[in-house]
Short mmCIF file of C-alpha atoms in Angstrom, two decimals:
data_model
loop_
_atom_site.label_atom_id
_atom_site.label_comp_id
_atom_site.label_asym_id
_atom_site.label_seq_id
_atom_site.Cartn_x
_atom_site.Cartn_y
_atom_site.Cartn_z
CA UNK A 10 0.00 0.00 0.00
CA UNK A 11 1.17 3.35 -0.91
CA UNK A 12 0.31 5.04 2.13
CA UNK A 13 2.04 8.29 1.24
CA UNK A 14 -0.53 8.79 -1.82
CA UNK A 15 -3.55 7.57 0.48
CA UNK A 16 -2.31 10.31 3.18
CA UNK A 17 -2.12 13.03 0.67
CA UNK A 18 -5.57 12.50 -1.11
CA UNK A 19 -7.49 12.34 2.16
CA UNK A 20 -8.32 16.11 2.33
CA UNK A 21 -10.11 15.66 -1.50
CA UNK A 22 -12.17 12.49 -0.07
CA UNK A 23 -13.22 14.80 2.82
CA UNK A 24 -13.95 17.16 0.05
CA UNK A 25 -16.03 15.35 -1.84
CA UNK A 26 -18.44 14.31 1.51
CA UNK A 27 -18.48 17.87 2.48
CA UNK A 28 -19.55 19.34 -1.29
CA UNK A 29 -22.38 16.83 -1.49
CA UNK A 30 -23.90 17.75 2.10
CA UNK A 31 -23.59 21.04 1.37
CA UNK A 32 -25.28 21.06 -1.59
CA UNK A 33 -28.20 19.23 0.27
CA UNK A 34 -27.82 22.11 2.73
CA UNK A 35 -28.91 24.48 -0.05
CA UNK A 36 -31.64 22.76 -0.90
CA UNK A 37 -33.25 22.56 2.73
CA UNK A 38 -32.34 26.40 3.09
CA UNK A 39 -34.10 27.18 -0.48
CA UNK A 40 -37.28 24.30 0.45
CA UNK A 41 -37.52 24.80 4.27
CA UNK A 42 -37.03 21.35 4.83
CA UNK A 43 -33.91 19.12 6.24
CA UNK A 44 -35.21 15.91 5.31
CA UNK A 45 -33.49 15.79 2.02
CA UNK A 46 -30.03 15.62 3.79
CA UNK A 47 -31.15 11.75 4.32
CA UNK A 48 -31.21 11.26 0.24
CA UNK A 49 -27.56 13.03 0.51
CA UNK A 50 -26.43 10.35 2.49
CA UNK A 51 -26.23 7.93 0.18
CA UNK A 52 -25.04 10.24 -2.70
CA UNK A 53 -21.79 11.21 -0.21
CA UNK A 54 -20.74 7.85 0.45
CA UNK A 55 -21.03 7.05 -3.71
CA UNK A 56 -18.75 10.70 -4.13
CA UNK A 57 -16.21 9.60 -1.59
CA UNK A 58 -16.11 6.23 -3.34
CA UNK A 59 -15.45 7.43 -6.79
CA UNK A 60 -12.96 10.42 -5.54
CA UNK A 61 -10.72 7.26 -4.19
CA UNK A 62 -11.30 5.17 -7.05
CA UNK A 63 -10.22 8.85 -9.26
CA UNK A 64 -7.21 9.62 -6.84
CA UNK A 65 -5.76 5.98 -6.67
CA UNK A 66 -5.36 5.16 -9.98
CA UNK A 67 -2.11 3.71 -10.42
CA UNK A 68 -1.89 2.43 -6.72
CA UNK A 69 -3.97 -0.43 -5.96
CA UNK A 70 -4.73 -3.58 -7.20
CA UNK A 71 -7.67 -2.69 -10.25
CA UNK A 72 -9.49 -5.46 -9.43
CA UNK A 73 -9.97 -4.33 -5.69
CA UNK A 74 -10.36 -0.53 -6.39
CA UNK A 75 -13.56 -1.78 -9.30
CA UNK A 76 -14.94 -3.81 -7.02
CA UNK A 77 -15.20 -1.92 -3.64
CA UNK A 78 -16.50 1.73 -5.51
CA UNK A 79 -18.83 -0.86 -6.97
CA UNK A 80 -20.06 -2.06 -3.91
CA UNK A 81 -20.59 1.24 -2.48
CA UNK A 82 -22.27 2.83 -5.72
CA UNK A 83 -24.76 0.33 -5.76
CA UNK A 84 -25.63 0.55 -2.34
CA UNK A 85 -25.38 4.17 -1.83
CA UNK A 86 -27.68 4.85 -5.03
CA UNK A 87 -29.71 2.37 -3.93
CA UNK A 88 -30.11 3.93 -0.38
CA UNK A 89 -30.91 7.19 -2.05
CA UNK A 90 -33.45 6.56 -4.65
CA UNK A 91 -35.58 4.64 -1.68
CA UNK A 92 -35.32 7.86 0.77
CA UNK A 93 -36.25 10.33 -1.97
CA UNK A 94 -39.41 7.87 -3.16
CA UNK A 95 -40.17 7.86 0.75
CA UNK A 96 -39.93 11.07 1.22
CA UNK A 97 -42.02 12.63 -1.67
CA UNK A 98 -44.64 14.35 -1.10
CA UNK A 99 -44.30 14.73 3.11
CA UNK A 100 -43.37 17.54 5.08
CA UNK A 101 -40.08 18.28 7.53
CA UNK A 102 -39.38 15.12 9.36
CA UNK A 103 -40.14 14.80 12.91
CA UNK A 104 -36.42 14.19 14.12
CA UNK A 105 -35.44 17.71 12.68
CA UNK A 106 -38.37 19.67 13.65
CA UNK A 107 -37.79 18.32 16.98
CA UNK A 108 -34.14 18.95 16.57
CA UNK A 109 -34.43 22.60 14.83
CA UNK A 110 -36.93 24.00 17.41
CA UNK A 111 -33.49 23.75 20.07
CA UNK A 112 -31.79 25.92 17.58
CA UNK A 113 -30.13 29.21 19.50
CA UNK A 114 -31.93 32.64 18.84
CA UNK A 115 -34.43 30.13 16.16
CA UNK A 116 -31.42 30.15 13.74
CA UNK A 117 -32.52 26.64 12.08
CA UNK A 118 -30.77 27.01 9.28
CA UNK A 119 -27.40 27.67 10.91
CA UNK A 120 -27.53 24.99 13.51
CA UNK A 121 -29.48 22.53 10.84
CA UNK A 122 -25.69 23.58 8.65
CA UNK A 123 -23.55 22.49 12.02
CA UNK A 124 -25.58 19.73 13.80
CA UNK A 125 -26.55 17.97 10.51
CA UNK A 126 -24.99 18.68 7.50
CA UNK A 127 -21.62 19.47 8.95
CA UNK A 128 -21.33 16.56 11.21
CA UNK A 129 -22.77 14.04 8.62
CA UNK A 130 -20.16 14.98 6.08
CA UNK A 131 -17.21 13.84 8.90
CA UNK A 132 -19.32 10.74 9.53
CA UNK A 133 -19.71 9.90 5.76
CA UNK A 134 -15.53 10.57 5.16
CA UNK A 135 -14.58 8.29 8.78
CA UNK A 136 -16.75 5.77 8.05
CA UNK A 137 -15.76 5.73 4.15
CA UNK A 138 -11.87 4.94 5.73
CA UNK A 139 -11.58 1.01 4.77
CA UNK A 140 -13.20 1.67 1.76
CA UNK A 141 -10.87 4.60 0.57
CA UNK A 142 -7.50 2.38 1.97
CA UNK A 143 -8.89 -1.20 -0.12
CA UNK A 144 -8.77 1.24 -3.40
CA UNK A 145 -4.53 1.74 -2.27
CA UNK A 146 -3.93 -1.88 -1.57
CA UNK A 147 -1.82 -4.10 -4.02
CA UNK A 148 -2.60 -7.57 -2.77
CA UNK A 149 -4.85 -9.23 -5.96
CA UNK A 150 -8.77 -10.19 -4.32
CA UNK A 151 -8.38 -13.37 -2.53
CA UNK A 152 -10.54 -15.39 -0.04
CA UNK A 153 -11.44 -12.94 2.25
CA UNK A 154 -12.91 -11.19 -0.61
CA UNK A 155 -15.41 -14.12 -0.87
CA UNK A 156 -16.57 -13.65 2.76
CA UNK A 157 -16.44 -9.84 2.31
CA UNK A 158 -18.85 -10.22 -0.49
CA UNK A 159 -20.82 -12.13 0.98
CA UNK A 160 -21.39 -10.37 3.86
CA UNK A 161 -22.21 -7.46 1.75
CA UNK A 162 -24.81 -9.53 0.20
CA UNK A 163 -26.77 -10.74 3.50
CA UNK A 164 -26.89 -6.51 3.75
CA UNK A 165 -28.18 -5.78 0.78
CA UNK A 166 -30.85 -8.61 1.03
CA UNK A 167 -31.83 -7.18 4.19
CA UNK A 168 -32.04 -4.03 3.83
CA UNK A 169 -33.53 -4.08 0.32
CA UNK A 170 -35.91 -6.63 1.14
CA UNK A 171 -36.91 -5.02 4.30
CA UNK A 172 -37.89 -1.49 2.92
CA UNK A 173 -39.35 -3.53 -0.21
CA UNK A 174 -41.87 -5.19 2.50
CA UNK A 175 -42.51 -2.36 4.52
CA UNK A 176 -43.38 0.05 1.36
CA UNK A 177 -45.76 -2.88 0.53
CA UNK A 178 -47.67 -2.68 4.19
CA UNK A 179 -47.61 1.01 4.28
CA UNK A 180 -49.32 1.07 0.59
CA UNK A 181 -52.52 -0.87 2.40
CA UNK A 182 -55.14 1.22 3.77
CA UNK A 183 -56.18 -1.99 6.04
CA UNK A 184 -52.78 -1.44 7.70
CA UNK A 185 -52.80 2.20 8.43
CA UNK A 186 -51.74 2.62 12.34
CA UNK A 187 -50.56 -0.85 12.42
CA UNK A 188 -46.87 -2.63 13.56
CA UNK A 189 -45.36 -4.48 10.46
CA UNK A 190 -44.44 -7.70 11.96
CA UNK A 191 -44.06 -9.67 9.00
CA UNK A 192 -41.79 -11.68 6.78
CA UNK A 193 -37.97 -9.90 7.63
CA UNK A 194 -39.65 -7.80 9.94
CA UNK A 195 -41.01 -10.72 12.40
CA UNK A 196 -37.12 -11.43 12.90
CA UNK A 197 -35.97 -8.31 13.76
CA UNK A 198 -37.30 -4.77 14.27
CA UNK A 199 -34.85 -3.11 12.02
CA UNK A 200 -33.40 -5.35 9.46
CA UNK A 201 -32.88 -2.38 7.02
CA UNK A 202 -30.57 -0.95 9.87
CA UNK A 203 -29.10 -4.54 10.56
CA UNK A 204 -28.70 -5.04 6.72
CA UNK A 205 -26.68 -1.37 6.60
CA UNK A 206 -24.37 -3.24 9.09
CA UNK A 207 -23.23 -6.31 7.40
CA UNK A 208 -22.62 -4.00 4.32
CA UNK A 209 -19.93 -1.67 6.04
CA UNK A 210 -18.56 -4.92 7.78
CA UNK A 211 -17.96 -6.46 4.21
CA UNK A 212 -16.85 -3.47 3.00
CA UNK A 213 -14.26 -3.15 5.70
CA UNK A 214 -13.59 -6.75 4.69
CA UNK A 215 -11.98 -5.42 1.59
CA UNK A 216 -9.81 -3.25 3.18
CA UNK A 217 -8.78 -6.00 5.70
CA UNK A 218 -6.54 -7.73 3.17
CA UNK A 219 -3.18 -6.11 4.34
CA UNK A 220 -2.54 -5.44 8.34
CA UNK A 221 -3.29 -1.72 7.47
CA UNK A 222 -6.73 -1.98 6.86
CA UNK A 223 -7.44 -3.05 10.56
CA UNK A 224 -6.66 0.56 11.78
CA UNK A 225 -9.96 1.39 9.96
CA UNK A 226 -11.94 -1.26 12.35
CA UNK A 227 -13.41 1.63 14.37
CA UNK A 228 -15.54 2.93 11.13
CA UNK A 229 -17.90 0.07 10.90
CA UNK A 230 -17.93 -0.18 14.72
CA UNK A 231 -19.24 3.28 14.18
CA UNK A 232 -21.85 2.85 11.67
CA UNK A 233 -23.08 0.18 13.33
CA UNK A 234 -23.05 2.02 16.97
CA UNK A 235 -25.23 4.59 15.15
CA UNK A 236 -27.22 2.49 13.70
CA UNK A 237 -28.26 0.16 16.93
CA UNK A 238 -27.76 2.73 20.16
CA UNK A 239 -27.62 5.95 18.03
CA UNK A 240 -29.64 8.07 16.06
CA UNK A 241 -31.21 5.08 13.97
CA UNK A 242 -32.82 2.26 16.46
CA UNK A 243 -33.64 4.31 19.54
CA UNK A 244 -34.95 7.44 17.74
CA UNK A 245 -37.39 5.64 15.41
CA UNK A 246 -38.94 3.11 18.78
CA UNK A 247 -39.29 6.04 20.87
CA UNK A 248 -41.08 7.73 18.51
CA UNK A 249 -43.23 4.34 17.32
CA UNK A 250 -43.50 3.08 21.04
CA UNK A 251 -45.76 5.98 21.39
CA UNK A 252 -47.97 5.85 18.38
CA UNK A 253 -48.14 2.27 17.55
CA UNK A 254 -50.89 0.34 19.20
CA UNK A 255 -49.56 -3.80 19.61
CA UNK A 256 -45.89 -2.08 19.96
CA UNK A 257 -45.51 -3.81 23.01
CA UNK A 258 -45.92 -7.30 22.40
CA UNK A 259 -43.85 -6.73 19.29
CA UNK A 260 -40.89 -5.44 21.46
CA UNK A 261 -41.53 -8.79 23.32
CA UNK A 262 -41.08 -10.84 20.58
CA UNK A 263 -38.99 -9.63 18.00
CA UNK A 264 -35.58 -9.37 18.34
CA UNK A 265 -34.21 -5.42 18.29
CA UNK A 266 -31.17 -5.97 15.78
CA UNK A 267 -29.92 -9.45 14.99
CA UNK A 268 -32.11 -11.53 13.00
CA UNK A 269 -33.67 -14.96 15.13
CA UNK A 270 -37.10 -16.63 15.22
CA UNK A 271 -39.71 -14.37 17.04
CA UNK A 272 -40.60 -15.29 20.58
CA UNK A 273 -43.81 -17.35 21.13
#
C-alpha cells in the first residue's frame, strides 16, 4: 500500500463528503425542509467512493479498487433513490423539527448547517476509511474477498428486502396505524438498519486484506453504533413506542437488531 498517496488525497475524499452535504444544505435552506439531507447520504458515500477510485489510480490492485467503488455505488444509489421515493410528497421530518426547534436565537438554518450537514459529512468521510484504503492496496482479491462479499450480500438482502416489505404494508389502507411484523420484519425490528451493518462490515472486509486496513476497524464499529444505540434504532422506537398500538408485544417478541425466530 502506498500510504504516502492515500495520506495526501485524504483532504479531496473529505472534500467530496463535504460538497455533497452542502449542496443538500442548499436545498433545505431554499425548500424549508432538512429531510433531504437523508437522500444526501447515500449520494456522499457514492462521491467519496469514486474520488478514491479517481485519486488511486495507479496504486492499488484494479481489481480491488472496481470492485469496492462498486459495492458502495450500488448501495449508496440504492439507499438514495428509496429515501427520496419515501420522502415525496411529506413535510419536515419529525427528528429535525424536533431537533431545529433547540436551535439558538431560532437560527434553524445555521444549527441545521452544524448539527446535521456538517457533522454528517465527517461521519460519511470516517466511516468511508476502509473503503478509501482497499482502493490503495496491491494484494490481488483473494478469499477474504469471498466472505467480504458475501457479507455485503446478507446486507443488501436485508435491507432491500426489508424497505421492499414495509413500502408494501404502508401502501394498504387496512394497515394504516398498524406494527409491520411480517416476513424480515417478524425477525428483527430493524433489518434495514441490521442489513446497513453487514454491508460496512464487508466493506471493511476489503480493506482488511493487508494489516493496514485493521486501523480502519473503528468505522464500521461506528456505523453500526449509530445504527443500533444511536440516532437510527432508539430514535425511530421512541417515537413508534408511542404511536403504535400492539408495539408492546412486538418489542416482546422480535428481536431489536440481529435476526432470530420471534418469541412465542
Amino acid at each position: 500500500m502506498n500510504a504516502a498517496a492515500f495520506a495526501t488525497n485524504l483532504a479531496a475524499t473529505a472534500g467530496a463528503a463535504l460538497v455533497v452535504l452542502l449542496l443538500a444544505f442548499a436545498v433545505g435552506v431554499r425548500t424549508g425542509r432538512h429531510r433531504g439531507v437523508d437522500v444526501a447520504w447515500g449520494l456522499a458515500f457514492t462521491a467519496v467512493a469514486w474520488t478514491g477510485y479517481a485519486l488511486s489510480a495507479g496504486h492499488g490492485d484494479p481489481g480491488r479498487r472496481l470492485l469496492v467503488t462498486a459495492l458502495v455505488t450500488v448501495w449508496g444509489l440504492r439507499l438514495s433513490a428509496h429515501i427520496r421515493s419515501r420522502s415525496r410528497g411529506h413535510g419536515e421530518d419529525p427528528r429535525y423539527d424536533r431537533m431545529l426547534a433547540k436551535a439558538p436565537g431560532g437560527r434553524r438554518n445555521l444549527y441545521a448547517l452544524r448539527m446535521v450537514y456538517l457533522l454528517q459529512a465527517a461521519i460519511v468521510w470516517f466511516v468511508s476509511l476502509p473503503v478509501q484504503a482497499a482502493q490503495y492496496l496491491d494484494r490481488p482479491l483473494g478469499p477474504l474477498t469471498v466472505a467480504a462479499i458475501a457479507l455485503w450480500t446478507v446486507g443488501m438482502f436485508f435491507e432491500t428486502v426489508g424497505d421492499w416489505q414495509l413500502a408494501r404494508f404502508k401502501a394498504d389502507p387496512a394497515n394504516r396505524g398498524q406494527v409491520m411484523d411480517r416476513g424480515l420484519w417478524a425477525w428483527t425490528r430493524h433489518p434495514n438498519y441490521f442489513g446497513d451493518a453487514c454491508v460496512w462490515w464487508g466493506l471493511f472486509l476489503l480493506g482488511a486484506a493487508e494489516p493496514i486496513g485493521w486501523a480502519f476497524v473503528l468505522s464500521p464499529v461506528l456505523m453500526t453504533y449509530l445504527l443500533a444505540f444511536g440516532s437510527g434504532k432508539p430514535l425511530l422506537e421512541r417515537r413508534l413506542g408511542s404511536s403504535k398500538p400492539g408495539w408492546d408485544a412486538y418489542l416482546a417478541r422480535t428481536s431489536g437488531f440481529l435476526p432470530r425466530p420471534p418469541r412465542r
